[in-house]
Short mmCIF file of C-alpha atoms in Angstrom, two decimals:
data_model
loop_
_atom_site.label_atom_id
_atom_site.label_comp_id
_atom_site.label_asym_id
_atom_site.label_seq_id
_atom_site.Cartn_x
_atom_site.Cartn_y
_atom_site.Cartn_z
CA UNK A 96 -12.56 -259.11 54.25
CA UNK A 97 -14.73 -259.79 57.33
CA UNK A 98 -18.12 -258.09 56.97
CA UNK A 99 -18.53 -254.62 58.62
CA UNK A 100 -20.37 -254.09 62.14
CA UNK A 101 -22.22 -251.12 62.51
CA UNK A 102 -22.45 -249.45 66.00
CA UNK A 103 -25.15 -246.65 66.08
CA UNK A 104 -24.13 -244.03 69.01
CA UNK A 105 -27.13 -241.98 70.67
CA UNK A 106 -28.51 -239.97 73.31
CA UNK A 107 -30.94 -241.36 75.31
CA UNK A 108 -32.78 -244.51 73.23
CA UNK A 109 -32.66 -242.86 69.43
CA UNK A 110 -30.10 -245.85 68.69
CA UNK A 111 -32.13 -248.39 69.98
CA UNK A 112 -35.23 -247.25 67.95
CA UNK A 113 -32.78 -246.74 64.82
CA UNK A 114 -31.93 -250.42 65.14
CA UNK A 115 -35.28 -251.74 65.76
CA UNK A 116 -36.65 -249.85 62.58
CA UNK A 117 -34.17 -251.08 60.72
CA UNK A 118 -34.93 -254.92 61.27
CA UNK A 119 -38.45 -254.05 61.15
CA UNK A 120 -37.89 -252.89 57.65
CA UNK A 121 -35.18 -255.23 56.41
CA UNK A 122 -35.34 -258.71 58.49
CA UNK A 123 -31.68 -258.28 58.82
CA UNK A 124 -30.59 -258.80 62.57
CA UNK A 125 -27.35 -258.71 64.10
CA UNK A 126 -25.51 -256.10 61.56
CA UNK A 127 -26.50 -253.06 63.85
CA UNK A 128 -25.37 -252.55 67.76
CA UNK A 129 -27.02 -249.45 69.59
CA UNK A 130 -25.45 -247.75 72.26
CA UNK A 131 -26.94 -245.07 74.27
CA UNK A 132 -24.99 -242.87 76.22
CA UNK A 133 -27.91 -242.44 79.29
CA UNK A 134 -25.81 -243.13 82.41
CA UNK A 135 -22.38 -242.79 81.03
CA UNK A 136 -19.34 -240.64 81.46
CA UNK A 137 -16.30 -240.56 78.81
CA UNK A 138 -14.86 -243.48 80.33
CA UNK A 139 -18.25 -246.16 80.91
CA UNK A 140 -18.90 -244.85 76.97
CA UNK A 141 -15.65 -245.98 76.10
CA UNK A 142 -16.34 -249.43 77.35
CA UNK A 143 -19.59 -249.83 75.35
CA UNK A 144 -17.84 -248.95 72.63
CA UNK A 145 -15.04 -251.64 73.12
CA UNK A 146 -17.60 -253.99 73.91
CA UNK A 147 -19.58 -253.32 70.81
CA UNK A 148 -16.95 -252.94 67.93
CA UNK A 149 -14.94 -255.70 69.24
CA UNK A 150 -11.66 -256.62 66.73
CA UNK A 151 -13.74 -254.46 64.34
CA UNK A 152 -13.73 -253.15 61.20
CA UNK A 153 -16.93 -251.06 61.80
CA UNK A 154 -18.67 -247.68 60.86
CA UNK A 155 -19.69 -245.71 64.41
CA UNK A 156 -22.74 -243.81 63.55
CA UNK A 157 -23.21 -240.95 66.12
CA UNK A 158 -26.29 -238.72 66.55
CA UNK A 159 -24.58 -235.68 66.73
CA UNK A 160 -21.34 -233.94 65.17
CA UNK A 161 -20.25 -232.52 68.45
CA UNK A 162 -21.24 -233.86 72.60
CA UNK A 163 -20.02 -236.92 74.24
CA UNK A 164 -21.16 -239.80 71.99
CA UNK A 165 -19.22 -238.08 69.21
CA UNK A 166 -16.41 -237.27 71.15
CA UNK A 167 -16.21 -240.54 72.61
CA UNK A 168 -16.54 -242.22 69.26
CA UNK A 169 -13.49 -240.45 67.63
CA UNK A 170 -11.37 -240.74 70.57
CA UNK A 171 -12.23 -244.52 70.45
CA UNK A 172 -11.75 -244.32 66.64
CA UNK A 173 -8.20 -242.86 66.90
CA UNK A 174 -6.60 -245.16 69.61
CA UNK A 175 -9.12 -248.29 69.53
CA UNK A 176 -7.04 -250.04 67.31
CA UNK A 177 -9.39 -251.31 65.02
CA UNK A 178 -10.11 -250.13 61.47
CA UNK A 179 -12.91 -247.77 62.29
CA UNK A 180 -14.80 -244.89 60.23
CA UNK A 181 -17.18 -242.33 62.01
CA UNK A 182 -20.29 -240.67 60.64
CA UNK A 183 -22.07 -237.95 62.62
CA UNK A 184 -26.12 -237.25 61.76
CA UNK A 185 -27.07 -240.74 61.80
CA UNK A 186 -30.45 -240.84 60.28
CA UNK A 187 -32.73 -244.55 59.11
CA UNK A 188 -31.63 -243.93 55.69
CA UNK A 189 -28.15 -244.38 55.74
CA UNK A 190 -28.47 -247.35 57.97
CA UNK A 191 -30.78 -248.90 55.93
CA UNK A 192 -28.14 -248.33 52.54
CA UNK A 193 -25.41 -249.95 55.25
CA UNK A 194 -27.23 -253.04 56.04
CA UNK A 195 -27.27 -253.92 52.58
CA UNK A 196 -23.30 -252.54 51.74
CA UNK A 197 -21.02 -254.42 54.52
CA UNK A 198 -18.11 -256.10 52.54
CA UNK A 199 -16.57 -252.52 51.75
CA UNK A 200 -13.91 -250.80 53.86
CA UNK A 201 -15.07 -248.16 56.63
CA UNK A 202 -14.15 -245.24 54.88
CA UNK A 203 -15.70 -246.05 51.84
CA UNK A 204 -18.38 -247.23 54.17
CA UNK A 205 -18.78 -243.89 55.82
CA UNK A 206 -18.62 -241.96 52.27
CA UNK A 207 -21.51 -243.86 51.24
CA UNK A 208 -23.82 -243.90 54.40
CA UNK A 209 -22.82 -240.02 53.93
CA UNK A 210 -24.13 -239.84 50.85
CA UNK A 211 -27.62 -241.96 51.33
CA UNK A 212 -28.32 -239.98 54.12
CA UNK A 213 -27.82 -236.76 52.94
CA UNK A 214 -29.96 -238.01 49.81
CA UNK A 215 -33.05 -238.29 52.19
CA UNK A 216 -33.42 -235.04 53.37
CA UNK A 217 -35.54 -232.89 51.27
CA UNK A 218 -38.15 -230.46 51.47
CA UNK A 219 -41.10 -231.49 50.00
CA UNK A 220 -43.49 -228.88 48.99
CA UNK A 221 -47.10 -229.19 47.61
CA UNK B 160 -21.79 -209.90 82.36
CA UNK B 161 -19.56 -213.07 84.00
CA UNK B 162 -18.87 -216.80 84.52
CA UNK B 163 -22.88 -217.42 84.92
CA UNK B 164 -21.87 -220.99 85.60
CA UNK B 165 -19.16 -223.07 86.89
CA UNK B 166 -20.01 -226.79 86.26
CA UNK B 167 -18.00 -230.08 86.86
CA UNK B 168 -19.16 -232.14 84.45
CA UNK B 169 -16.88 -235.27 83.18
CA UNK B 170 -18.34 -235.35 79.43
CA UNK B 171 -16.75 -231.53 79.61
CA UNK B 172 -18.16 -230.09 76.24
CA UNK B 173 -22.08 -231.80 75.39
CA UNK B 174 -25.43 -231.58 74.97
CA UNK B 175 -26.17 -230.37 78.16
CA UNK B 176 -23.90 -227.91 78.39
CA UNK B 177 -24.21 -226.18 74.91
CA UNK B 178 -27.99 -226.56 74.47
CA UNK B 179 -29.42 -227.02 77.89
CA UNK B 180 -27.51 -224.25 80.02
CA UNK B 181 -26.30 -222.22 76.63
CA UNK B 182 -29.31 -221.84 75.35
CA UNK B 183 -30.91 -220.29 78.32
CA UNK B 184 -28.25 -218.15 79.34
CA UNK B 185 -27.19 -217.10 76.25
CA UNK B 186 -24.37 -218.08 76.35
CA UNK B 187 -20.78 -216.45 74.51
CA UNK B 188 -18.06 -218.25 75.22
CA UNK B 189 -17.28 -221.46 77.04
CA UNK B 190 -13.82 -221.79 78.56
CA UNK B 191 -13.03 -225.63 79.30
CA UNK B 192 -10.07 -226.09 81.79
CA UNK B 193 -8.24 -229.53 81.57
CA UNK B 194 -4.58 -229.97 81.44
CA UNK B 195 -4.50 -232.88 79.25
CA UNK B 196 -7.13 -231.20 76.63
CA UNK B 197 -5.35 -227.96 76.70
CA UNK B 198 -2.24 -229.08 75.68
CA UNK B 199 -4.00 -231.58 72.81
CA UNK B 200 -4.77 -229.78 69.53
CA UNK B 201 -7.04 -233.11 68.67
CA UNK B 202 -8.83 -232.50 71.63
CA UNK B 203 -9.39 -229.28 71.46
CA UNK B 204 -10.90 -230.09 67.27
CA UNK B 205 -13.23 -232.60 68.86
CA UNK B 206 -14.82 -230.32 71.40
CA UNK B 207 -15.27 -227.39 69.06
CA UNK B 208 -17.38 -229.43 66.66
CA UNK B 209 -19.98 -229.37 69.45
CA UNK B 210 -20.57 -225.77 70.00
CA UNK B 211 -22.35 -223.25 67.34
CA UNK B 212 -19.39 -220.69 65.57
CA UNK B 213 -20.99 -218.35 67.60
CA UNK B 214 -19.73 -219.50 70.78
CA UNK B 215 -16.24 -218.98 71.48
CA UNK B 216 -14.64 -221.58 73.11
CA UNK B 217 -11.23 -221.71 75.22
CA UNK B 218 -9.14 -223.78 76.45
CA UNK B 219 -7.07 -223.60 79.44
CA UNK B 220 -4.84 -225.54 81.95
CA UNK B 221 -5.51 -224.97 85.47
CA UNK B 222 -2.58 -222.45 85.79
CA UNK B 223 -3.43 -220.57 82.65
CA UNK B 224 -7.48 -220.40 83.82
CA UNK B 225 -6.62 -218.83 87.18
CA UNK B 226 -4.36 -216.34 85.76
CA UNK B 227 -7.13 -215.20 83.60
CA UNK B 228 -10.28 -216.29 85.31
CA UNK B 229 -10.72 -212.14 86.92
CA UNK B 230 -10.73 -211.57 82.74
CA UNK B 231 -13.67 -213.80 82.56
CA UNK B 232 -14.94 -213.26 85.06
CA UNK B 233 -15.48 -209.08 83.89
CA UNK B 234 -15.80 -210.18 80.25
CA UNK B 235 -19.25 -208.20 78.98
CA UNK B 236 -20.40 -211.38 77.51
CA UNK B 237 -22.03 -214.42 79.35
CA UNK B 238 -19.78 -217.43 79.68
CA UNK B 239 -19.84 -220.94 81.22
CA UNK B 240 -16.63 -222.82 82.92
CA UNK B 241 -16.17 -226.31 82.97
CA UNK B 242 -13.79 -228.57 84.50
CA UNK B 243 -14.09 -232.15 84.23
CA UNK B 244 -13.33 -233.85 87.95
CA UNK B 245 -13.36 -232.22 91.63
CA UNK B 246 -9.80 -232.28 91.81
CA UNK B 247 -9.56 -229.70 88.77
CA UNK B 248 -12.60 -227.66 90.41
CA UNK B 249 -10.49 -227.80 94.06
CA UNK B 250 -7.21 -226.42 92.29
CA UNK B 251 -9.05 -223.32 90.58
CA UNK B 252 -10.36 -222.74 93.59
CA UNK B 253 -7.49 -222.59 95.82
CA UNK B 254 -5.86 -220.56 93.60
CA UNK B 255 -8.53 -218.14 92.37
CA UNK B 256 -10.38 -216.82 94.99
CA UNK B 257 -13.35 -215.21 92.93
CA UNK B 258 -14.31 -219.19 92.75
CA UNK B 259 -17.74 -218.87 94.83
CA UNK B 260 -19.84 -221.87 93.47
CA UNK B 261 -19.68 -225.07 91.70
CA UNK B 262 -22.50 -227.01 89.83
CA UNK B 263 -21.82 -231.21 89.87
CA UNK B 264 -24.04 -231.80 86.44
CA UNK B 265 -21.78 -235.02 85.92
CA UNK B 266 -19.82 -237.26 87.39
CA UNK B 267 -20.02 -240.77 86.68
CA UNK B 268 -19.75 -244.12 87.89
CA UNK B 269 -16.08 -245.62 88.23
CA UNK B 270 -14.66 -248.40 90.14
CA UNK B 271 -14.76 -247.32 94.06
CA UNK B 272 -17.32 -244.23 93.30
CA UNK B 273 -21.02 -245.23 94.82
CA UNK B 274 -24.25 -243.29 93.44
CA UNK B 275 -25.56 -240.23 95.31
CA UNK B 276 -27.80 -238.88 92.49
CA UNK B 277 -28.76 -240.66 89.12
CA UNK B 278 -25.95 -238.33 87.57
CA UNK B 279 -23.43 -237.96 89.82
CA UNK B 280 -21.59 -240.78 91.45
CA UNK B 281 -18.36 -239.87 93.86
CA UNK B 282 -15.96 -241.87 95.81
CA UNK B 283 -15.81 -241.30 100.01
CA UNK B 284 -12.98 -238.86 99.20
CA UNK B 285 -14.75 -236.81 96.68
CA UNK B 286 -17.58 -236.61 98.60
CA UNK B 287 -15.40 -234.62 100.98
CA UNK B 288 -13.48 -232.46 99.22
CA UNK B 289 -16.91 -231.13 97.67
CA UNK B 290 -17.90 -230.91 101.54
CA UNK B 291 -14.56 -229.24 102.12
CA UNK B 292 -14.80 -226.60 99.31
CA UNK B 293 -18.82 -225.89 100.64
CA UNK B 294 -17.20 -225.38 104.48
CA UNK B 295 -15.10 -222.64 102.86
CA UNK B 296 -18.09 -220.83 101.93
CA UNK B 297 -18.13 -221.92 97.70
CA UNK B 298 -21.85 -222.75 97.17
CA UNK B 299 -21.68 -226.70 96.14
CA UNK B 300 -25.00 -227.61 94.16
CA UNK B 301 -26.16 -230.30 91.84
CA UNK B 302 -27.72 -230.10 88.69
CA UNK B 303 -27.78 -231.80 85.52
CA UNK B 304 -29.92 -229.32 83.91
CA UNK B 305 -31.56 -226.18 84.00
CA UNK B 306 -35.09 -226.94 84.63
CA UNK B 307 -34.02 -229.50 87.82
CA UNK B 308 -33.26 -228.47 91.34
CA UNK B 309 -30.39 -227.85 92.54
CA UNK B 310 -29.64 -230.22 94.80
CA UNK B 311 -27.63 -228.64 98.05
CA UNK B 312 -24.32 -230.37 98.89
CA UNK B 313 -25.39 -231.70 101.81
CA UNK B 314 -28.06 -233.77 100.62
CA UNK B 315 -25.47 -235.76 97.97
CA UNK B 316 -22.55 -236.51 99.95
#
């Protein structure tokens, strides 16, 4: 199985900041592309999206579960072609687990970024 | 209350829209008119997960939104309507007359369409229709957000 790409979906330059934190932290380069959606209507969005996830397989982690970079992200999930998963509350957490967990299918790709990210919220009290 | 807003925005349901107008203008219900999207269950999934349960949201083609668009537009509540091109916003208006303004908060760039503001981009033909609809006395505006001027028609096209 060819390794997974990760495409990281945002508003404005969250993605870009994602991805640079995460090569800060890890070293790894290259498994992460961000995408903002400054500028872009459904159809420019679309593009970047093409041009980003290429022959695929990837996981599209999107800011938000609702707007225009989720929107555009499922649309381009359903009729891209590719093998493609979508997870919605991106956060540095689950990108950080994904880095490390590429030769696993999308879905079970997107079940376990889920599931690291989720894990990092908490409310720490003193 | 009424339609508070009537935006042409190409992203249709977003950010924008839900937060930065719906916020301030408390916004009820949001009806979205787009042939394609109102006849596409899938769709019409993908733009509900944007908005809070508390918003209604409905979907209409053009014919179905000017049959009830006088409904909306006495509806108690505050709403917002969006359609996503100028050709949509020119058929509701020829058809409903209560039409009286439009707000551009998004139109993008395309082959053929040059840039008039950073978030709207129109082609020579757009450009005139929005003129056209202004001439026959709809207030034309735009304005990506709330907090930004509204920029007259005049002054984009």
């Amino acid at each position: 199985m060819s390794e997974l790409r990760g495409v990281v979906v945002s508003h404005a330059a969250v993605a870009q900041a994602l991805v640079a934190a995460v090569t800060a932290i890890t070293g790894i380069e290259g498994a992460l592309t961000p995408i903002s959606n400054e500028g872009c209507g459904t159809e420019a969005l679309g593009e970047r999206l093409r041009e980003a996830v290429g022959s695929g397989p990837a996981v599209l982690f999107v800011d938000l579960p609702g707007g225009s970079c989720f929107t555009s992200s499922a649309r381009y999930a359903k009729k891209g072609g590719a093998d493609i998963a979508v997870v919605t509350g991106v956060n540095l957490a689950m990108l950080l687990d994904f880095v490390f967990n590429r030769d696993i299918p999308p879905a079970e790709a997107a079940r376990r970024a889920v599931d690291a990210g989720g894990k990092a919220i908490r409310v720490t009290s003193s | 209350m009424t339609l508070a807003l009537y935006r042409i925005d190409d992203r249709l349901i977003h950010g924008q829209v839900v937060v930065g107008w719906g916020q301030p203008l408390d916004v009820s219900f949001i009806v979205l008119v787009d042939d394609e999207v109102s006849s596409s269950d899938w769709e019409q999934d993908l733009y509900r997960m944007g908005v809070p349960p508390q918003i209604e949201v409905i979907f209409a083609s053009v014919e179905k939104a000017a049959e009830l668009l006088p409904g909306w537009e006495s509806d108690a509540r505050v709403g917002i309507l969006l359609v996503g091109d100028i050709d949509t916003a020119v058929a509701l208006a020829g058809r409903v007359p209560q039409v009286r303004r439009f707000n551009v908060g998004g139109v993008h760039h395309r082959t053929g369409r040059k840039e008039r503001l950073r978030f709207v981009y129109l082609t020579d033909d757009e450009a005139a229709k929005l003129r056209q609809l202004a001439a026959r006395g709809i207030e034309v505006t735009a304005q990506d957000v709330p907090t930004a001027r509204a920029v007259p028609v005049g002054e984009f096209t």
